Amino acid sequence: PHRYVGDPEIDRLLQVCHDCNGHFDDTIAECANIYHRWRKSDPAIQLSKEEQIMKDFYQHYYEQVPSWVDYDQIQRGIDIFVAFVPIAGMALFYRSLVPGMSSFL
């Protein structure tokens, strides 16, 4: 059921990008650039219809945190990552990557 979540918004955004300049690379980055340019300048700045749609898309997802976000779980993941990343890095380097690559020599 979650497969199509966000599809209408992205489809509309891609259609706007296609109508605007025909480029799909870095669509979200372009939305972010328009949004931040709008925020830094006078908010009454006139945006084209396409730019307004791109700005609204980015603003919606940038300024609103979804209700399902659990900050305690995020912090727990950060704590675990920070605690175990040195060990994981050493294990990858000494037990996996170097021996594995040396077999090609």
Coordinates of N, CA, C and O in Angstrom, one line a residue:
P1 N 0.8 -1.2 0.0 CA 0.0 0.0 0.0 C 0.9 1.3 0.0 O 0.4 2.3 -0.4
H2 N 2.1 1.2 0.5 CA 2.9 2.4 0.6 C 3.7 2.6 -0.7 O 4.4 3.6 -0.8
R3 N 3.5 1.8 -1.7 CA 4.3 1.9 -3.0 C 4.0 3.2 -3.7 O 4.9 3.8 -4.2
Y4 N 2.8 3.6 -3.6 CA 2.4 4.8 -4.4 C 2.4 6.1 -3.6 O 2.0 7.1 -4.1
V5 N 2.9 6.1 -2.4 CA 3.0 7.3 -1.5 C 4.0 8.2 -2.2 O 5.1 7.9 -2.4
G6 N 3.5 9.4 -2.4 CA 4.4 10.4 -3.0 C 4.5 10.4 -4.5 O 5.0 11.4 -5.1
D7 N 3.9 9.4 -5.1 CA 4.0 9.4 -6.6 C 3.3 10.5 -7.3 O 3.8 11.1 -8.2
P8 N 2.1 10.9 -6.9 CA 1.4 12.1 -7.6 C 2.3 13.3 -7.5 O 2.4 14.1 -8.5
E9 N 2.9 13.6 -6.3 CA 3.7 14.8 -6.1 C 4.9 14.8 -7.0 O 5.2 15.8 -7.7
I10 N 5.6 13.7 -7.0 CA 6.8 13.6 -7.9 C 6.5 13.6 -9.3 O 7.2 14.2 -10.1
D11 N 5.4 12.9 -9.7 CA 5.0 12.9 -11.1 C 4.7 14.4 -11.6 O 5.1 14.8 -12.7
R12 N 4.0 15.1 -10.8 CA 3.7 16.5 -11.1 C 5.0 17.3 -11.2 O 5.1 18.1 -12.1
L13 N 5.9 17.1 -10.2 CA 7.1 17.8 -10.2 C 8.0 17.5 -11.5 O 8.5 18.4 -12.1
L14 N 8.0 16.3 -11.8 CA 8.8 15.9 -13.0 C 8.2 16.5 -14.3 O 8.9 16.9 -15.2
Q15 N 6.8 16.5 -14.3 CA 6.2 17.1 -15.5 C 6.5 18.6 -15.6 O 6.7 19.2 -16.6
V16 N 6.5 19.3 -14.4 CA 6.8 20.7 -14.4 C 8.3 20.9 -14.9 O 8.5 21.8 -15.7
C17 N 9.2 20.1 -14.4 CA 10.6 20.2 -14.8 C 10.7 19.9 -16.3 O 11.5 20.6 -17.0
H18 N 10.0 19.0 -16.8 CA 10.0 18.7 -18.3 C 9.5 19.9 -19.0 O 10.1 20.3 -20.1
D19 N 8.4 20.5 -18.6 CA 7.8 21.6 -19.3 C 8.7 22.9 -19.2 O 8.8 23.7 -20.1
C20 N 9.4 23.0 -18.0 CA 10.3 24.1 -17.8 C 11.6 24.1 -18.6 O 11.9 25.0 -19.3
N21 N 12.3 23.1 -18.4 CA 13.6 23.0 -19.1 C 14.0 21.7 -19.7 O 15.0 21.5 -20.3
G22 N 13.2 20.7 -19.4 CA 13.4 19.4 -20.0 C 14.5 18.5 -19.3 O 14.8 17.5 -19.7
H23 N 15.0 19.0 -18.2 CA 16.1 18.3 -17.5 C 15.5 17.7 -16.2 O 14.7 18.3 -15.5
F24 N 15.9 16.5 -15.9 CA 15.4 15.8 -14.7 C 16.5 15.6 -13.7 O 16.3 15.2 -12.6
D25 N 17.8 15.9 -14.1 CA 18.8 15.7 -13.1 C 18.7 16.8 -12.0 O 18.4 17.9 -12.3
D26 N 18.9 16.3 -10.8 CA 18.9 17.2 -9.6 C 17.7 18.0 -9.5 O 17.7 19.2 -9.2
T27 N 16.5 17.4 -9.7 CA 15.2 18.0 -9.6 C 15.0 18.6 -8.2 O 14.6 19.7 -8.1
I28 N 15.3 17.7 -7.2 CA 15.1 18.1 -5.8 C 16.0 19.2 -5.5 O 15.7 20.2 -4.8
A29 N 17.3 19.1 -6.0 CA 18.3 20.2 -5.7 C 17.8 21.5 -6.3 O 18.0 22.6 -5.7
E30 N 17.2 21.5 -7.5 CA 16.7 22.7 -8.1 C 15.6 23.3 -7.3 O 15.5 24.5 -7.1
C31 N 14.7 22.4 -6.8 CA 13.6 22.9 -5.9 C 14.2 23.5 -4.7 O 13.7 24.6 -4.2
A32 N 15.3 22.9 -4.1 CA 15.9 23.5 -2.9 C 16.5 24.9 -3.3 O 16.4 25.8 -2.5
N33 N 17.2 25.0 -4.4 CA 17.7 26.3 -4.8 C 16.7 27.4 -4.9 O 16.9 28.5 -4.5
I34 N 15.6 27.0 -5.6 CA 14.5 28.0 -5.7 C 13.9 28.4 -4.4 O 13.7 29.6 -4.1
Y35 N 13.7 27.4 -3.5 CA 13.2 27.7 -2.2 C 14.1 28.6 -1.4 O 13.7 29.6 -0.8
H36 N 15.4 28.3 -1.4 CA 16.3 29.1 -0.6 C 16.6 30.4 -1.2 O 16.7 31.4 -0.4
R37 N 16.5 30.5 -2.5 CA 16.6 31.9 -3.1 C 15.4 32.7 -2.7 O 15.5 33.9 -2.4
W38 N 14.2 32.1 -2.7 CA 13.0 32.8 -2.3 C 13.0 33.2 -0.9 O 12.6 34.3 -0.5
R39 N 13.6 32.3 0.0 CA 13.7 32.7 1.4 C 14.6 33.8 1.7 O 14.4 34.7 2.6
K40 N 15.8 33.8 1.0 CA 16.8 34.9 1.2 C 16.3 36.2 0.7 O 16.7 37.3 1.2
S41 N 15.6 36.2 -0.4 CA 15.1 37.5 -1.0 C 13.8 37.8 -0.3 O 13.3 37.2 0.6
D42 N 13.2 38.8 -0.9 CA 11.9 39.3 -0.4 C 10.9 38.2 -0.7 O 10.7 37.8 -1.9
P43 N 10.1 37.6 0.3 CA 9.1 36.6 0.0 C 8.1 37.0 -1.0 O 7.4 36.1 -1.6
A44 N 7.9 38.2 -1.3 CA 6.9 38.7 -2.3 C 7.5 38.6 -3.7 O 6.8 39.0 -4.6
I45 N 8.7 38.1 -3.8 CA 9.3 38.0 -5.2 C 8.4 37.2 -6.1 O 7.8 36.2 -5.7
Q46 N 8.4 37.6 -7.3 CA 7.5 36.9 -8.3 C 8.2 35.7 -8.8 O 9.3 35.8 -9.4
L47 N 7.6 34.5 -8.7 CA 8.2 33.3 -9.2 C 7.3 32.9 -10.4 O 6.1 33.2 -10.4
S48 N 7.9 32.2 -11.3 CA 7.1 31.7 -12.4 C 6.2 30.6 -11.9 O 6.4 30.1 -10.8
K49 N 5.2 30.2 -12.7 CA 4.3 29.1 -12.2 C 5.0 27.8 -11.9 O 4.8 27.2 -10.9
E50 N 6.0 27.5 -12.7 CA 6.8 26.3 -12.5 C 7.6 26.4 -11.2 O 7.7 25.5 -10.4
E51 N 8.3 27.6 -11.1 CA 9.1 27.8 -9.9 C 8.3 27.8 -8.6 O 8.7 27.3 -7.6
Q52 N 7.0 28.3 -8.7 CA 6.1 28.3 -7.5 C 5.8 26.8 -7.1 O 5.8 26.5 -6.0
I53 N 5.5 26.0 -8.1 CA 5.2 24.6 -7.8 C 6.4 23.9 -7.2 O 6.3 23.2 -6.2
M54 N 7.6 24.2 -7.8 CA 8.8 23.5 -7.2 C 9.1 24.0 -5.8 O 9.5 23.3 -4.9
K55 N 8.9 25.3 -5.6 CA 9.1 25.9 -4.2 C 8.1 25.3 -3.2 O 8.5 24.9 -2.1
D56 N 6.9 25.2 -3.6 CA 5.8 24.7 -2.7 C 6.1 23.2 -2.4 O 5.9 22.8 -1.2
F57 N 6.6 22.5 -3.4 CA 6.9 21.1 -3.1 C 8.0 21.0 -2.0 O 7.9 20.2 -1.1
Y58 N 9.1 21.7 -2.3 CA 10.2 21.6 -1.3 C 9.8 22.2 0.0 O 10.2 21.6 1.1
Q59 N 9.1 23.3 0.1 CA 8.7 23.9 1.3 C 7.9 22.9 2.2 O 8.0 22.8 3.4
H60 N 7.0 22.2 1.5 CA 6.1 21.3 2.2 C 6.9 20.2 2.9 O 6.7 19.9 4.1
Y61 N 7.9 19.6 2.2 CA 8.7 18.6 2.8 C 9.8 19.1 3.7 O 10.4 18.3 4.5
Y62 N 10.2 20.3 3.5 CA 11.4 20.9 4.3 C 10.9 21.4 5.6 O 11.6 21.2 6.6
E63 N 9.8 22.0 5.7 CA 9.3 22.7 6.9 C 8.4 21.8 7.8 O 8.2 22.2 8.9
Q64 N 8.0 20.7 7.3 CA 7.1 19.8 8.1 C 7.7 18.5 8.3 O 8.1 17.8 7.4
V65 N 7.9 18.1 9.6 CA 8.4 16.8 9.9 C 7.2 15.8 9.9 O 6.2 16.1 10.6
P66 N 7.3 14.7 9.2 CA 6.2 13.7 9.3 C 5.9 13.3 10.7 O 6.8 13.2 11.6
S67 N 4.6 12.9 10.9 CA 4.2 12.5 12.3 C 4.9 11.2 12.7 O 5.0 10.9 13.9
W68 N 5.3 10.4 11.8 CA 5.9 9.1 12.1 C 7.3 9.2 12.5 O 7.9 8.2 13.0
V69 N 8.0 10.3 12.5 CA 9.4 10.5 12.8 C 9.5 10.4 14.4 O 8.8 11.0 15.1
D70 N 10.3 9.4 14.8 CA 10.6 9.2 16.2 C 12.0 9.7 16.5 O 13.0 9.0 16.2
Y71 N 12.2 10.8 17.1 CA 13.5 11.4 17.4 C 14.3 10.5 18.4 O 15.5 10.5 18.3
D72 N 13.6 9.8 19.3 CA 14.3 8.9 20.2 C 15.0 7.8 19.4 O 16.1 7.4 19.7
Q73 N 14.3 7.2 18.4 CA 14.9 6.2 17.6 C 16.0 6.7 16.8 O 17.0 6.0 16.6
I74 N 15.9 7.9 16.2 CA 17.0 8.5 15.5 C 18.2 8.7 16.4 O 19.3 8.3 16.0
Q75 N 18.0 9.2 17.6 CA 19.1 9.4 18.5 C 19.8 8.0 18.8 O 21.0 7.9 18.9
R76 N 19.0 7.0 19.0 CA 19.5 5.7 19.4 C 20.3 5.2 18.2 O 21.4 4.6 18.4
G77 N 19.9 5.3 17.0 CA 20.7 4.9 15.8 C 22.0 5.7 15.7 O 23.0 5.1 15.4
I78 N 21.9 7.0 16.0 CA 23.2 7.8 16.0 C 24.1 7.3 17.1 O 25.3 7.1 16.8
D79 N 23.6 7.0 18.3 CA 24.5 6.5 19.3 C 25.1 5.2 19.0 O 26.3 5.0 19.2
I80 N 24.3 4.3 18.4 CA 24.9 3.0 18.1 C 25.9 3.1 17.0 O 27.0 2.5 17.0
F81 N 25.6 3.9 16.0 CA 26.6 4.1 14.9 C 27.9 4.7 15.4 O 29.0 4.2 15.0
V82 N 27.8 5.7 16.2 CA 29.0 6.3 16.7 C 29.8 5.4 17.6 O 31.0 5.3 17.6
A83 N 29.1 4.5 18.4 CA 29.8 3.6 19.2 C 30.5 2.5 18.5 O 31.6 2.1 18.9
F84 N 29.9 2.0 17.4 CA 30.5 0.9 16.7 C 31.2 1.2 15.4 O 31.7 0.2 14.8
V85 N 31.2 2.4 14.9 CA 31.8 2.6 13.6 C 33.3 2.4 13.6 O 33.9 1.9 12.6
P86 N 34.1 2.7 14.7 CA 35.5 2.3 14.7 C 35.7 0.8 14.6 O 36.6 0.4 13.8
I87 N 35.0 0.0 15.3 CA 35.1 -1.4 15.2 C 34.8 -1.9 13.8 O 35.4 -2.8 13.3
A88 N 33.7 -1.4 13.3 CA 33.2 -1.9 12.0 C 34.3 -1.5 10.9 O 34.6 -2.3 10.0
G89 N 34.8 -0.3 11.0 CA 35.8 0.1 10.1 C 37.1 -0.8 10.1 O 37.6 -1.2 9.1
M90 N 37.5 -1.1 11.3 CA 38.7 -1.9 11.5 C 38.4 -3.3 11.0 O 39.2 -3.9 10.3
A91 N 37.2 -3.8 11.3 CA 36.9 -5.2 10.8 C 36.8 -5.3 9.3 O 37.3 -6.2 8.7
L92 N 36.2 -4.2 8.7 CA 36.2 -4.2 7.2 C 37.6 -4.1 6.6 O 37.9 -4.8 5.7
F93 N 38.4 -3.3 7.2 CA 39.8 -3.1 6.6 C 40.6 -4.3 6.8 O 41.2 -4.8 5.9
Y94 N 40.7 -4.8 8.0 CA 41.7 -5.9 8.3 C 41.1 -7.3 8.0 O 41.9 -8.2 7.8
R95 N 39.8 -7.5 8.1 CA 39.3 -8.9 8.0 C 38.6 -9.1 6.7 O 38.3 -10.2 6.3
S96 N 38.3 -8.0 5.9 CA 37.4 -8.2 4.7 C 38.1 -7.6 3.5 O 38.4 -8.3 2.5
L97 N 38.3 -6.3 3.5 CA 38.7 -5.6 2.3 C 40.1 -5.9 1.9 O 40.4 -6.3 0.7
V98 N 41.0 -5.8 2.8 CA 42.5 -6.1 2.4 C 42.7 -7.5 2.1 O 43.2 -7.8 1.0
P99 N 42.3 -8.5 2.9 CA 42.5 -9.9 2.5 C 41.7 -10.2 1.2 O 42.2 -11.0 0.3
G100 N 40.5 -9.7 1.0 CA 39.8 -10.0 -0.2 C 40.4 -9.4 -1.4 O 40.5 -10.1 -2.5
M101 N 41.0 -8.2 -1.3 CA 41.6 -7.6 -2.5 C 43.0 -8.2 -2.8 O 43.4 -8.2 -3.9
S102 N 43.6 -8.7 -1.7 CA 45.0 -9.2 -1.9 C 44.9 -10.6 -2.7 O 45.9 -11.0 -3.2
S103 N 43.7 -11.2 -2.7 CA 43.6 -12.4 -3.4 C 43.6 -12.2 -4.9 O 43.9 -13.2 -5.7
F104 N 43.4 -11.0 -5.3 CA 43.5 -10.7 -6.8 C 44.9 -10.5 -7.3 O 45.2 -10.4 -8.4
L105 N 45.8 -10.3 -6.3 CA 47.2 -10.0 -6.7 C 48.0 -11.3 -7.1 O 47.8 -12.3 -6.7

